Short mmCIF file of C-alpha atoms and ligand atoms in Angstrom, two decimals:
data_model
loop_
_atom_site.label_atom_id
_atom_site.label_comp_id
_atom_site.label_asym_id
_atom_site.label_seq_id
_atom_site.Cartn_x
_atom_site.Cartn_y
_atom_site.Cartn_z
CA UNK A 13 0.00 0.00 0.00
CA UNK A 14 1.26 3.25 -1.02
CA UNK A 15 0.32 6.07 1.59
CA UNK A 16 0.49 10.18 0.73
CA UNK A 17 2.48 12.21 3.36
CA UNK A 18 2.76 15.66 2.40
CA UNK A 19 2.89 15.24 -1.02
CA UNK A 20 5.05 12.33 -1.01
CA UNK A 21 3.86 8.65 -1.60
CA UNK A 22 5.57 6.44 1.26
CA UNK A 23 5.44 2.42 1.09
CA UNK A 24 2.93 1.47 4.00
CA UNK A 25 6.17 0.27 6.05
CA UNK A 26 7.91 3.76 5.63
CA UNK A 27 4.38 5.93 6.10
CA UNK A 28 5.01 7.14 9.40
CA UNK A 29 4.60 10.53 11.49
CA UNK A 30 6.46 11.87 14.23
CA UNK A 31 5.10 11.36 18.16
CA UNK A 32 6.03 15.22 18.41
CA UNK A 33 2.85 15.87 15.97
CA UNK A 34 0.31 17.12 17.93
CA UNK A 35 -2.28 15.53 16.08
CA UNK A 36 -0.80 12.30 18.56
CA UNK A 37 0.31 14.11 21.20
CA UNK A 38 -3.00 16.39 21.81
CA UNK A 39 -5.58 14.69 19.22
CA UNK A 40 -4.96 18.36 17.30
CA UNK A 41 -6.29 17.94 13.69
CA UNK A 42 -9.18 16.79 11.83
CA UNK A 43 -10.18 14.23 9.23
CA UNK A 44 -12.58 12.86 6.82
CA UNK A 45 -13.71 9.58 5.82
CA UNK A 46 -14.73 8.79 2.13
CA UNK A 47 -15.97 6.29 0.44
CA UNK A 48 -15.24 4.79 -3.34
CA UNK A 49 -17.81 3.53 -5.44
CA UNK A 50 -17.69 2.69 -8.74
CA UNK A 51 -14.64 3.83 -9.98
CA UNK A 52 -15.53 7.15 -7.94
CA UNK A 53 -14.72 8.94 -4.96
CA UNK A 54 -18.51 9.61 -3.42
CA UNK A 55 -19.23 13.41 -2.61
CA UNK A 56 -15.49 13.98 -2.40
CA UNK A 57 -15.75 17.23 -3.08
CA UNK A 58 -18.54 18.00 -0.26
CA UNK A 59 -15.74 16.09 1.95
CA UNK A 60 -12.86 18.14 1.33
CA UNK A 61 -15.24 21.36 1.72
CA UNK A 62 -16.17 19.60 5.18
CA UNK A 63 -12.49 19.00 6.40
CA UNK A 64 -11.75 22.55 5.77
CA UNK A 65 -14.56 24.13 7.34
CA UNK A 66 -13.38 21.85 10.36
CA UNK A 67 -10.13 23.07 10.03
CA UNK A 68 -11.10 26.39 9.72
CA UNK A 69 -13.30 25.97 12.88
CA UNK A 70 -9.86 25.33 14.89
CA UNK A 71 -7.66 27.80 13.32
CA UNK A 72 -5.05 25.53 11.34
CA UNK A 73 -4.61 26.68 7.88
CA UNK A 74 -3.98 23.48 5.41
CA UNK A 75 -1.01 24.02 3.29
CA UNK A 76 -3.01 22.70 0.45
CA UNK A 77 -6.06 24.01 -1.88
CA UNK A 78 -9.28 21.90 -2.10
CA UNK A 79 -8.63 21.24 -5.72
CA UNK A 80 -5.20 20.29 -5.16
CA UNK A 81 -6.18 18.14 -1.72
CA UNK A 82 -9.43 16.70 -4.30
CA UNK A 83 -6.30 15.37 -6.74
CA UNK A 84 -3.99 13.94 -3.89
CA UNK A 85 -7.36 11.99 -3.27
CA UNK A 86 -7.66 10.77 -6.67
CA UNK A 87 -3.56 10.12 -6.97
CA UNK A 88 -3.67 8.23 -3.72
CA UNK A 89 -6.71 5.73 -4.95
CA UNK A 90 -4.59 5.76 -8.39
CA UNK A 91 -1.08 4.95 -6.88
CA UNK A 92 -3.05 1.75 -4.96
CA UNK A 93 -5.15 0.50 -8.12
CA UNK A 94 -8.15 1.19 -5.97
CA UNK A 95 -11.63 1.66 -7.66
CA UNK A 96 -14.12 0.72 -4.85
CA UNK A 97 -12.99 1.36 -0.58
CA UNK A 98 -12.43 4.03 1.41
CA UNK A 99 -9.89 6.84 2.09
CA UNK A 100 -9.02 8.19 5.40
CA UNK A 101 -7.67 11.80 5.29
CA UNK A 102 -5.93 13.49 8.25
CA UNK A 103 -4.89 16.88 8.67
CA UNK A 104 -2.63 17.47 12.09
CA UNK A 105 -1.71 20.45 13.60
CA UNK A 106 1.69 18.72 12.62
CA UNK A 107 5.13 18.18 14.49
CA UNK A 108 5.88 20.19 17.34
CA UNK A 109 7.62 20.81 21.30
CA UNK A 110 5.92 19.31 24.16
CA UNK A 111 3.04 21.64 25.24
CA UNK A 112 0.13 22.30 23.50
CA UNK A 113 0.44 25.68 22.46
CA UNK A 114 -0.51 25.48 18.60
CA UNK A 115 1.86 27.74 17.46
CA UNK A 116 4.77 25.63 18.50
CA UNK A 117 3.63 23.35 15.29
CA UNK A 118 5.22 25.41 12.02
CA UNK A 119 3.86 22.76 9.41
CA UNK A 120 0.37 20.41 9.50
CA UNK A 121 0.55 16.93 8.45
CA UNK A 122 -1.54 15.84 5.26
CA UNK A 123 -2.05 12.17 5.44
CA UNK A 124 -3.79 10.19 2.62
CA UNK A 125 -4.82 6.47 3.01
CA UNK A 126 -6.55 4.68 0.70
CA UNK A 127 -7.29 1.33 1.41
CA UNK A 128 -10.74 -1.47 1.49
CA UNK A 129 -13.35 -1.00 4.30
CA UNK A 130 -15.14 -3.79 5.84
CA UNK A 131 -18.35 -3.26 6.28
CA UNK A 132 -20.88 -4.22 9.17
CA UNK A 133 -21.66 -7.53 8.85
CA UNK A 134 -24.70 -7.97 6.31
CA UNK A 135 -27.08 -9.65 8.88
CA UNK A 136 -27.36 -5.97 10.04
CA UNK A 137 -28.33 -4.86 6.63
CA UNK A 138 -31.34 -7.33 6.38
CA UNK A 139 -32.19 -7.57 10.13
CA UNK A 140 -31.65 -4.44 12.01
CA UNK A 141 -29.75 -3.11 14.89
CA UNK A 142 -30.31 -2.62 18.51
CA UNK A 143 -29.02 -0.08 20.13
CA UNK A 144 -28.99 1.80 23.28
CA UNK A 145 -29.16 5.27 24.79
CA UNK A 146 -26.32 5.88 26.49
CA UNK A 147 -25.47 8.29 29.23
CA UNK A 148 -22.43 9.99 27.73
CA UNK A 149 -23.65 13.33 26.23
CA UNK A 150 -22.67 14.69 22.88
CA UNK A 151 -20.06 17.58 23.12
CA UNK A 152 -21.62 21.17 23.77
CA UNK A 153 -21.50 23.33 21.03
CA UNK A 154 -19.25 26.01 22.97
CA UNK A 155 -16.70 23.23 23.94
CA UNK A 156 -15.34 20.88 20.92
CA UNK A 157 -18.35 21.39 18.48
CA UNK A 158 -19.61 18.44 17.29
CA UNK A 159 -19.52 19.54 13.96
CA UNK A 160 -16.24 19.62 13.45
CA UNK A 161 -14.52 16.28 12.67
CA UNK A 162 -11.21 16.52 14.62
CA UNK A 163 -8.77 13.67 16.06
CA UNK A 164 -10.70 14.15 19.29
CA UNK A 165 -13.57 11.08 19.25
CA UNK A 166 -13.03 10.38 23.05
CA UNK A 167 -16.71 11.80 23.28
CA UNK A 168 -17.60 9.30 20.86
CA UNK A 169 -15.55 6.65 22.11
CA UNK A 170 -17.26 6.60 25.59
CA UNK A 171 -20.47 5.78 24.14
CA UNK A 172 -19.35 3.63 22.32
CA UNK A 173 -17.76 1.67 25.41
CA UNK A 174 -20.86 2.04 27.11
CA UNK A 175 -22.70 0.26 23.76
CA UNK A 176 -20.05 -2.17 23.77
CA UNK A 177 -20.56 -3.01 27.36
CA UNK A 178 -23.92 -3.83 26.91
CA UNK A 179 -23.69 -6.23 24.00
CA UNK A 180 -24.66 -3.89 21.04
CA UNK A 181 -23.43 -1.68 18.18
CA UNK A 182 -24.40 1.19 18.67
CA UNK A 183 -25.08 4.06 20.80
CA UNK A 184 -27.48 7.06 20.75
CA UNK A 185 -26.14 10.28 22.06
CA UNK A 186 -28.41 12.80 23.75
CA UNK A 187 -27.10 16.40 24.00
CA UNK A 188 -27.15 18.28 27.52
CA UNK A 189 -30.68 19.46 26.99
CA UNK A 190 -32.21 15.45 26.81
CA UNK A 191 -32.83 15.93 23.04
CA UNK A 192 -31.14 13.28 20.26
CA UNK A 193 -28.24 14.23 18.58
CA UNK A 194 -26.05 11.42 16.78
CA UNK A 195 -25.01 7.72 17.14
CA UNK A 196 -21.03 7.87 17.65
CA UNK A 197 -20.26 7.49 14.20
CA UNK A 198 -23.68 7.81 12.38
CA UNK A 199 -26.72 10.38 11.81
CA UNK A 200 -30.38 9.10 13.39
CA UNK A 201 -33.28 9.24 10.91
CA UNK A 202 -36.71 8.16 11.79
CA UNK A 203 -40.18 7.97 9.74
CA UNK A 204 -43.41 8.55 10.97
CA UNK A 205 -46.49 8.72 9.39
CA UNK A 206 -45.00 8.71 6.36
CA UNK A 207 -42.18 11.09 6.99
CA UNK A 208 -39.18 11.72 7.43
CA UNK A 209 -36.98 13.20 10.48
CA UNK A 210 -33.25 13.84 11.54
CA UNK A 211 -32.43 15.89 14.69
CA UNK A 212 -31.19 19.72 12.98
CA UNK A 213 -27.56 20.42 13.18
CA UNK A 214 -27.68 22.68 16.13
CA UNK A 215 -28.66 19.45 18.30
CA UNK A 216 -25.10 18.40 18.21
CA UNK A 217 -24.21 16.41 15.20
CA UNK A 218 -21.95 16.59 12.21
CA UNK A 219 -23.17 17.49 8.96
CA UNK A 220 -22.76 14.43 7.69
CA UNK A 221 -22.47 14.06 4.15
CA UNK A 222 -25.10 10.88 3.83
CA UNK A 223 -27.67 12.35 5.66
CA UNK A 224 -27.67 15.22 3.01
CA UNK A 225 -27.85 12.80 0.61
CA UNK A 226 -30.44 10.58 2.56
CA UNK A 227 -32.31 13.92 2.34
CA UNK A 228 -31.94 14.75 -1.18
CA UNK A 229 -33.11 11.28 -1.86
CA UNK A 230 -36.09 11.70 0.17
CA UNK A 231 -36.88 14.86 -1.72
CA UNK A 232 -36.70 13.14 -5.17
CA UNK A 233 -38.97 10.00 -3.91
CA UNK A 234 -41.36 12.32 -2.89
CA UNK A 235 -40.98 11.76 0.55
CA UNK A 236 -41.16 14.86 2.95
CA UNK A 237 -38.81 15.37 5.63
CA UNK A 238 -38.01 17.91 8.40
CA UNK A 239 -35.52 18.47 10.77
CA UNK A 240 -37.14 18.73 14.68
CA UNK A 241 -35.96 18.41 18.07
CA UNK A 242 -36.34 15.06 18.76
CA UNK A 243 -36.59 12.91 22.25
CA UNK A 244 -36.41 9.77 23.13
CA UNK A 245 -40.06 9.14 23.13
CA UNK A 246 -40.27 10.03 19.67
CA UNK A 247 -37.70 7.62 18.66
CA UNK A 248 -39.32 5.09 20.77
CA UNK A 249 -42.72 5.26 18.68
CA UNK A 250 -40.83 5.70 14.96
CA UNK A 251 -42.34 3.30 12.49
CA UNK A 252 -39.29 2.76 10.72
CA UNK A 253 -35.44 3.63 12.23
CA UNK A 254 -32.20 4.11 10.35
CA UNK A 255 -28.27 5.37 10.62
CA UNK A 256 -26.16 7.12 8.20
CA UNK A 257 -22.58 7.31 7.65
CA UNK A 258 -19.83 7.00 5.09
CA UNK A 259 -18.49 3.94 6.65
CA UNK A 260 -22.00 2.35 7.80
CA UNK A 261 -24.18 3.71 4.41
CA UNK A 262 -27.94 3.28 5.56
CA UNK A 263 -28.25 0.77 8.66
CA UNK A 264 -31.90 -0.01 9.76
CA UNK A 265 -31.96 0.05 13.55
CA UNK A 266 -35.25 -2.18 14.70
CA UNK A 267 -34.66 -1.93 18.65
CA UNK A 268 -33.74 1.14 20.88
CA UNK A 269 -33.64 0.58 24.76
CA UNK A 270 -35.58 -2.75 24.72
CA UNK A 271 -38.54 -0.90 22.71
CA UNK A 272 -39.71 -2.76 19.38
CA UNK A 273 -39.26 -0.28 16.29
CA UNK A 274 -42.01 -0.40 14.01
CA UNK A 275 -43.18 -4.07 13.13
CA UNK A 276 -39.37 -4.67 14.42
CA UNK A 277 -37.89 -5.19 10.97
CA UNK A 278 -36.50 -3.02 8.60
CA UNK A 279 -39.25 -0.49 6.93
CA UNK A 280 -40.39 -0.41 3.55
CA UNK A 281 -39.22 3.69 3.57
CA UNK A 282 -36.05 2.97 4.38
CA UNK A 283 -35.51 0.45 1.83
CA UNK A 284 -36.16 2.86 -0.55
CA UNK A 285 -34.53 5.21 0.29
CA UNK A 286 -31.75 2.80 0.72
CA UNK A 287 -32.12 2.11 -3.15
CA UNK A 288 -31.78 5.57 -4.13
CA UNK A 289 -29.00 6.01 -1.93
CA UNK A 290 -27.27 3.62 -3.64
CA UNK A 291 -27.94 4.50 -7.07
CA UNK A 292 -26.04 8.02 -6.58
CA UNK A 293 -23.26 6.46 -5.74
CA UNK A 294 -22.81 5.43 -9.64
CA UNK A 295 -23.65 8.94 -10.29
CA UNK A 296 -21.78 11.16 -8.24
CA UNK A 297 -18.18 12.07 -7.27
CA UNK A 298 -14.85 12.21 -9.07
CA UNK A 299 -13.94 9.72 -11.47
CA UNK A 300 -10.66 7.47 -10.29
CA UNK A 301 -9.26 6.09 -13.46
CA UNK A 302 -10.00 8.09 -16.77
N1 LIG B 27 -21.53 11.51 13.08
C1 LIG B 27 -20.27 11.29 13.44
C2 LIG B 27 -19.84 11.62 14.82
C3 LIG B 27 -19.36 10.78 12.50
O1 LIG B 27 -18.09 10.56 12.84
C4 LIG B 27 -21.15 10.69 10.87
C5 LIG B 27 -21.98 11.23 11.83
C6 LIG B 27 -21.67 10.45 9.50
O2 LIG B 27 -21.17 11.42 8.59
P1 LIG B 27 -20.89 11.12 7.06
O3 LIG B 27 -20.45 12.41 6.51
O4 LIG B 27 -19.85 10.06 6.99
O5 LIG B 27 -22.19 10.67 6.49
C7 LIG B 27 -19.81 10.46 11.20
C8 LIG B 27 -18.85 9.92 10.19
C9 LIG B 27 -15.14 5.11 10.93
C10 LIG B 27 -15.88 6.12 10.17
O6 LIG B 27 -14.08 4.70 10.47
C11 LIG B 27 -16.75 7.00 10.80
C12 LIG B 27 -17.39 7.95 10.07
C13 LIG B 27 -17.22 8.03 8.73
C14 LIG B 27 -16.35 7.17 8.11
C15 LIG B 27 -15.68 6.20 8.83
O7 LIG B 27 -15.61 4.69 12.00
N2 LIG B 27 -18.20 8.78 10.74
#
C-alpha cells in the first residue's frame, strides 16, 4: 500500500509521522472519511469542503487548496489500483515541542490512506440493529463542536464503550438538553407517518455528508422530511429507524432501549430510500481512473 504524506507517496512500512505531531500528542487535527464507489470517490468534493470548514473551525490553515487536496485523493486511490474502498484523510496540527500551544507546530501533516473498508456484517443490513441510549452526552457546542470532525472522538468513544458493554453496536447520544443528537459514528433518521426526520444540526451532530444525501433522496422519492428536536419518546414510537454514515451507508436500527421499532424489521421507507442512496453512488463524485 502506497500512503500520501505531504505530497510524497511512502510504502505502507515507511508511512510514518512523528510522536512530536500534535495531532498524537494532543488529538490536534481533523479528518474525513470517504468512500469509493464505482470507480468514484462519493461526494469527495462535499468532503474536502467539510475537512476545511473543520479546520477552519480550529484555526489551522492546510497548506493545500481543495482542488489540489481533491487530486492527492484521486492520486492516492490511483497509486493503490483502488476503484471501490475508502480513504481516510488526516490533517494534524503537525510536528511540534511538548506543550500544546498550537503555534509551537510550524507545518500540519496531510495524510492520505486509501485502502478497502469492511463493512458491518450484512445480517445488520437485512435484520436491524439494537441499540442503546447511552449516558455519555454529545459535546456542547461552545466546547469541541460536534460539527467539526477533529482527532478528538473520546466523546464518541465513551459511548461507544458504554454500547459495547452492553452487548450492542451502537449508541445514541443525547445532547445536555435530553434531546437526540447522533449515534457515535452515524446520523439518526426516523419515519413517521409517512415522513421523514433527523435531529437539525444545532442538536449536536456533524453534517454528515449521507444524511444530506439521505435527504436529497427523500426529496426526489417524494418523501417529505423535516428536521425537529427530537426525544427519546419520539424515537421510541418511529415506524421505521435508520443510521447514516460513510463507513456504515444506511443501517436499519429495529430496537432502541428494549422498545420494538415499528413491526421490528426493517421499513419499507427505508428500503427505498436505501435504493436511491445507492444508485447516486454510480452517479456522483470524481472519477478514479480516466
Ligand atoms: N456523526 C459522526 C460523529 C461521525 O463521525 C457521521 C456522523 C456520519 O457522517 P458522514 O459524513 O460520513 O455521512 C460520522 C462519520 C469510521 C468512520 O471509520 C466513521 C465515520 C465516517 C467514516 C468512517 O468509523 N463517521
Amino acid at each position: 500500500m502506497k500512503v500520501y504524506i505531504d505530497g510524497e507517496f511512502l510504502d505502507e512500512a515507511h508511512a510514518k509521522i512523528s510522536v512530536f505531531d500534535h495531532g498524537l500528542l494532543y488529538g490536534d487535527g481533523v479528518f474525513e472519511g470517504i468512500r469509493m464507489y464505482h470507480n468514484r470517490i462519493f461526494k469527495l468534493r462535499e468532503h474536502i469542503e467539510r475537512l476545511y470548514w473543520s479546520a477552519k473551525a480550529i484555526l489551522l490553515d492546510i497548506p493545500m487548496t481543495q482542488e489540489e487536496m481533491m487530486r492527492a485523493c484521486v492520486e492516492t486511490c490511483r497509486a493503490n489500483g483502488l476503484r471501490e474502498g475508502y480513504i481516510r484523510l488526516i490533517v494534524t496540527r503537525g510536528k511540534g515541542t511538548l506543550g500544546l500551544d498550537p503555534r509551537r507546530c510550524p507545518k500540519p501533516s496531510v495524510v492520505i490512506i486509501a485502502s478497502t473498508i469492511q463493512l458491518y456484517p450484512e445480517k445488520y443490513y437485512q435484520e436491524g440493529l439494537t441499540i442503546i441510549t447511552v449516558p455519555t452526552t454529545r459535546n456542547l457546542v461552545n466546547s469541541v463542536n460536534p460539527a467539526i470532525k477533529s482527532l478528538n472522538y473520546l466523546n464518541n468513544i465513551l459511548a461507544r464503550i458504554e454500547a459495547n458493554n452492553a452487548g450492542v453496536e451502537e449508541a445514541i447520544m443525547l445532547n445536555s438538553e435530553g434531546f437526540v443528537a447522533e449515534c457515535t459514528g452515524d446520523n439518526i433518521f426516523i419515519i413517521q407517518k409517512g415522513r421523514l426526520y433527523t435531529p437539525p444540526l444545532s442538536a449536536g451532530a456533524l453534517y454528515g455528508i449521507t444524511r444530506n444525501t439521505v435527504l436529497k433522496c427523500a426529496t426526489g422519492l417524494g418523501i417529505t422530511s423535516g428536521e425537529p428536536n427530537l426525544t427519546r419518546y419520539d424515537i421510541y414510537n418511529a415506524a421505521e429507524m435508520f443510521l447514516t454514515g460513510t463507513a456504515a451507508e444506511i443501517v436499519p436500527v429495529v430496537r432502541v432501549d428494549g422498545r420494538v421499532i415499528g413491526d421490528g424489521r426493517p421499513g419499507p421507507v427505508t428500503a427505498s430510500l436505501t435504493a436511491a442512496f445507492h444508485e447516486r453512488t454510480k452517479v456522483d463524485g470524481e472519477i478514479i481512473f480516466e
